[in-house]
Amino acid sequence: MNRSISNSDTGTAISMLRRYVGRSWPIVLSKGLLGTRALVRQTRWRGERGEQAAFIRRLALFPALYLQLKSRLGTEQALVALRQMMVTIGVREVNGILQSLTDHPTDPMNRLLAFSEVAQRESPNKFFLSTIVELTPDRLHYQITGCFVHEFFKIFKVSQFRINSQKIFH
């Protein structure tokens, strides 16, 4: 899962852009893709080659497209479009992890623990600092204490991109 902007991410972006800007989607996408480099150059990840930097280059597509959409659609519509794109790509990542768990236990708690272990190894979660607060046979509670994604979005004052997972999953 360590990749920069993937074909499926670009496909999702194209689909969303078609919905919001119609036939001008290639211009918006091109400017957004070019804008990712400029955005990354403003961060501590500029010039880095590691896995975290590769993920940041992928993540930079969101604020870069947001800036393009904001000038065409206004702030609110741009945020709606980007949230849909982020959720779609995020759900695809989670589904990929879930599908990789075919050889793991089927009872819910052990499956959740297996998911958590795989996510910590193979997804962007491996870059988060977290602490397990409570682990019982029926509860896994962990707290994220450091999040480079939050740090990245904070640089560009786009905290609107943070998605409350409780709103999505509950």
mmCIF file of C-alpha atoms in Angstrom:
data_model
loop_
_atom_site.group_PDB
_atom_site.id
_atom_site.type_symbol
_atom_site.label_atom_id
_atom_site.label_comp_id
_atom_site.label_asym_id
_atom_site.label_seq_id
_atom_site.Cartn_x
_atom_site.Cartn_y
_atom_site.Cartn_z
ATOM 1 C CA MET A 1 0.000 0.000 0.000
ATOM 2 C CA ASN A 2 2.991 2.274 -0.074
ATOM 3 C CA ARG A 3 2.347 4.126 -3.296
ATOM 4 C CA SER A 4 1.971 7.638 -4.517
ATOM 5 C CA ILE A 5 -1.143 8.692 -6.405
ATOM 6 C CA SER A 6 -2.590 5.412 -7.628
ATOM 7 C CA ASN A 7 -4.643 4.654 -10.716
ATOM 8 C CA SER A 8 -7.691 3.932 -8.563
ATOM 9 C CA ASP A 9 -7.267 7.253 -6.707
ATOM 10 C CA THR A 10 -7.034 9.059 -10.029
ATOM 11 C CA GLY A 11 -10.096 7.160 -11.299
ATOM 12 C CA THR A 12 -12.027 8.240 -8.221
ATOM 13 C CA ALA A 13 -10.866 11.819 -8.726
ATOM 14 C CA ILE A 14 -11.965 11.753 -12.380
ATOM 15 C CA SER A 15 -15.375 10.355 -11.487
ATOM 16 C CA MET A 16 -15.961 13.015 -8.819
ATOM 17 C CA LEU A 17 -14.615 15.809 -11.012
ATOM 18 C CA ARG A 18 -16.891 14.807 -13.884
ATOM 19 C CA ARG A 19 -19.825 15.029 -11.513
ATOM 20 C CA TYR A 20 -18.885 18.504 -10.266
ATOM 21 C CA VAL A 21 -17.212 20.293 -13.197
ATOM 22 C CA GLY A 22 -18.337 18.330 -16.252
ATOM 23 C CA ARG A 23 -16.162 18.362 -19.351
ATOM 24 C CA SER A 24 -13.531 20.614 -17.795
ATOM 25 C CA TRP A 25 -12.425 17.809 -15.453
ATOM 26 C CA PRO A 26 -9.120 17.195 -17.342
ATOM 27 C CA ILE A 27 -8.032 20.788 -16.753
ATOM 28 C CA VAL A 28 -8.954 20.677 -13.060
ATOM 29 C CA LEU A 29 -7.230 17.302 -12.571
ATOM 30 C CA SER A 30 -4.080 18.388 -14.437
ATOM 31 C CA LYS A 31 -3.788 21.569 -12.401
ATOM 32 C CA GLY A 32 -4.454 19.585 -9.231
ATOM 33 C CA LEU A 33 -1.785 16.990 -10.023
ATOM 34 C CA LEU A 34 0.716 19.748 -10.821
ATOM 35 C CA GLY A 35 -0.288 21.537 -7.626
ATOM 36 C CA THR A 36 0.613 18.538 -5.467
ATOM 37 C CA ARG A 37 4.325 19.156 -6.025
ATOM 38 C CA ALA A 38 4.037 22.804 -5.056
ATOM 39 C CA LEU A 39 2.152 21.908 -1.888
ATOM 40 C CA VAL A 40 4.615 19.200 -0.819
ATOM 41 C CA ARG A 41 7.524 21.629 -1.346
ATOM 42 C CA GLN A 42 6.031 23.753 1.460
ATOM 43 C CA THR A 43 6.258 20.923 3.993
ATOM 44 C CA ARG A 44 8.903 19.078 5.986
ATOM 45 C CA TRP A 45 8.464 16.172 3.523
ATOM 46 C CA ARG A 46 9.950 18.060 0.560
ATOM 47 C CA GLY A 47 12.820 16.121 -0.918
ATOM 48 C CA GLU A 48 12.169 13.041 1.237
ATOM 49 C CA ARG A 49 11.874 9.629 -0.380
ATOM 50 C CA GLY A 50 10.459 7.400 2.377
ATOM 51 C CA GLU A 51 7.060 5.753 2.659
ATOM 52 C CA GLN A 52 5.584 8.596 4.686
ATOM 53 C CA ALA A 53 6.714 11.161 2.104
ATOM 54 C CA ALA A 54 5.196 9.031 -0.693
ATOM 55 C CA PHE A 55 1.901 8.983 1.181
ATOM 56 C CA ILE A 56 2.075 12.756 1.703
ATOM 57 C CA ARG A 57 2.542 13.230 -2.053
ATOM 58 C CA ARG A 58 -0.592 11.130 -2.566
ATOM 59 C CA LEU A 59 -2.458 13.052 0.126
ATOM 60 C CA ALA A 60 -1.483 16.404 -1.419
ATOM 61 C CA LEU A 61 -3.899 15.699 -4.264
ATOM 62 C CA PHE A 62 -6.811 16.577 -1.954
ATOM 63 C CA PRO A 63 -5.873 20.166 -1.050
ATOM 64 C CA ALA A 64 -4.561 20.721 -4.596
ATOM 65 C CA LEU A 65 -7.909 19.694 -6.096
ATOM 66 C CA TYR A 66 -9.746 21.618 -3.387
ATOM 67 C CA LEU A 67 -7.990 24.822 -4.457
ATOM 68 C CA GLN A 68 -9.001 24.212 -8.086
ATOM 69 C CA LEU A 69 -12.604 23.351 -7.188
ATOM 70 C CA LYS A 70 -12.936 26.229 -4.750
ATOM 71 C CA SER A 71 -12.252 28.760 -7.511
ATOM 72 C CA ARG A 72 -14.896 27.124 -9.748
ATOM 73 C CA LEU A 73 -17.570 25.996 -7.287
ATOM 74 C CA GLY A 74 -17.072 27.971 -4.117
ATOM 75 C CA THR A 75 -15.891 26.772 -0.727
ATOM 76 C CA GLU A 76 -18.888 24.670 0.320
ATOM 77 C CA GLN A 77 -19.302 22.699 -2.935
ATOM 78 C CA ALA A 78 -15.543 22.138 -3.107
ATOM 79 C CA LEU A 79 -15.558 20.727 0.420
ATOM 80 C CA VAL A 80 -18.496 18.443 -0.372
ATOM 81 C CA ALA A 81 -16.729 17.097 -3.464
ATOM 82 C CA LEU A 82 -13.444 16.522 -1.635
ATOM 83 C CA ARG A 83 -15.091 14.831 1.332
ATOM 84 C CA GLN A 84 -16.820 12.413 -1.040
ATOM 85 C CA MET A 85 -13.532 11.696 -2.763
ATOM 86 C CA MET A 86 -11.648 11.172 0.517
ATOM 87 C CA VAL A 87 -14.307 8.881 1.958
ATOM 88 C CA THR A 88 -14.462 6.833 -1.259
ATOM 89 C CA ILE A 89 -10.685 6.338 -1.343
ATOM 90 C CA GLY A 90 -10.523 5.695 2.418
ATOM 91 C CA VAL A 91 -13.266 3.070 2.281
ATOM 92 C CA ARG A 92 -11.420 1.365 -0.590
ATOM 93 C CA GLU A 93 -8.275 1.210 1.589
ATOM 94 C CA VAL A 94 -10.233 -0.283 4.503
ATOM 95 C CA ASN A 95 -11.942 -2.817 2.231
ATOM 96 C CA GLY A 96 -8.557 -3.880 0.890
ATOM 97 C CA ILE A 97 -7.399 -4.613 4.413
ATOM 98 C CA LEU A 98 -10.622 -6.456 5.268
ATOM 99 C CA GLN A 99 -10.326 -8.633 2.161
ATOM 100 C CA SER A 100 -6.787 -9.579 3.155
ATOM 101 C CA LEU A 101 -8.100 -11.094 6.405
ATOM 102 C CA THR A 102 -9.467 -14.284 4.850
ATOM 103 C CA ASP A 103 -7.165 -16.532 6.904
ATOM 104 C CA HIS A 104 -7.901 -14.841 10.223
ATOM 105 C CA PRO A 105 -10.453 -15.683 12.921
ATOM 106 C CA THR A 106 -14.088 -15.069 12.131
ATOM 107 C CA ASP A 107 -15.268 -14.036 15.586
ATOM 108 C CA PRO A 108 -15.769 -10.245 15.639
ATOM 109 C CA MET A 109 -13.238 -9.189 18.276
ATOM 110 C CA ASN A 110 -10.374 -11.307 16.963
ATOM 111 C CA ARG A 111 -11.164 -10.130 13.429
ATOM 112 C CA LEU A 112 -11.035 -6.521 14.646
ATOM 113 C CA LEU A 113 -7.681 -7.175 16.313
ATOM 114 C CA ALA A 114 -6.363 -8.823 13.138
ATOM 115 C CA PHE A 115 -7.613 -5.846 11.104
ATOM 116 C CA SER A 116 -5.884 -3.466 13.511
ATOM 117 C CA GLU A 117 -2.595 -5.384 13.230
ATOM 118 C CA VAL A 118 -2.695 -5.413 9.417
ATOM 119 C CA ALA A 119 -3.646 -1.727 9.306
ATOM 120 C CA GLN A 120 -0.694 -0.886 11.567
ATOM 121 C CA ARG A 121 1.665 -2.726 9.199
ATOM 122 C CA GLU A 122 0.289 -2.037 5.735
ATOM 123 C CA SER A 123 -1.753 1.151 5.716
ATOM 124 C CA PRO A 124 -1.046 4.798 6.471
ATOM 125 C CA ASN A 125 -1.963 3.935 10.078
ATOM 126 C CA LYS A 126 1.618 2.711 10.510
ATOM 127 C CA PHE A 127 2.690 6.355 10.569
ATOM 128 C CA PHE A 128 0.297 7.312 13.386
ATOM 129 C CA LEU A 129 1.393 7.305 16.992
ATOM 130 C CA SER A 130 -1.235 5.527 19.050
ATOM 131 C CA THR A 131 -1.725 4.050 22.474
ATOM 132 C CA ILE A 132 -4.066 1.248 23.433
ATOM 133 C CA VAL A 133 -6.243 2.634 26.211
ATOM 134 C CA GLU A 134 -8.302 -0.504 26.816
ATOM 135 C CA LEU A 135 -8.201 -4.012 25.410
ATOM 136 C CA THR A 136 -10.762 -6.477 26.715
ATOM 137 C CA PRO A 137 -12.491 -9.464 25.102
ATOM 138 C CA ASP A 138 -15.228 -7.146 23.839
ATOM 139 C CA ARG A 139 -13.547 -3.755 23.513
ATOM 140 C CA LEU A 140 -10.578 -2.226 21.701
ATOM 141 C CA HIS A 141 -10.046 1.426 22.551
ATOM 142 C CA TYR A 142 -6.981 3.181 21.278
ATOM 143 C CA GLN A 143 -6.076 6.832 21.131
ATOM 144 C CA ILE A 144 -4.166 8.447 18.294
ATOM 145 C CA THR A 145 -1.550 10.676 19.895
ATOM 146 C CA GLY A 146 0.263 11.816 16.765
ATOM 147 C CA CYS A 147 -1.109 12.141 13.241
ATOM 148 C CA PHE A 148 0.983 13.378 10.334
ATOM 149 C CA VAL A 149 -2.172 13.704 8.208
ATOM 150 C CA HIS A 150 -3.523 16.267 10.662
ATOM 151 C CA GLU A 151 -0.122 17.969 10.640
ATOM 152 C CA PHE A 152 -0.150 18.083 6.828
ATOM 153 C CA PHE A 153 -3.635 19.581 6.552
ATOM 154 C CA LYS A 154 -2.924 22.023 9.365
ATOM 155 C CA ILE A 155 -0.048 23.500 7.318
ATOM 156 C CA PHE A 156 -2.539 24.565 4.657
ATOM 157 C CA LYS A 157 -5.245 25.578 7.127
ATOM 158 C CA VAL A 158 -7.637 23.008 5.683
ATOM 159 C CA SER A 159 -8.862 21.393 8.875
ATOM 160 C CA GLN A 160 -12.203 21.026 7.073
ATOM 161 C CA PHE A 161 -10.753 17.886 5.450
ATOM 162 C CA ARG A 162 -10.586 16.070 8.743
ATOM 163 C CA ILE A 163 -13.430 13.609 8.738
ATOM 164 C CA ASN A 164 -15.099 12.627 11.967
ATOM 165 C CA SER A 165 -15.088 8.829 11.762
ATOM 166 C CA GLN A 166 -17.912 8.643 14.273
ATOM 167 C CA LYS A 167 -20.161 10.433 11.781
ATOM 168 C CA ILE A 168 -19.222 7.898 9.099
ATOM 169 C CA PHE A 169 -19.414 4.659 11.080
ATOM 170 C CA HIS A 170 -22.163 5.352 13.631
#
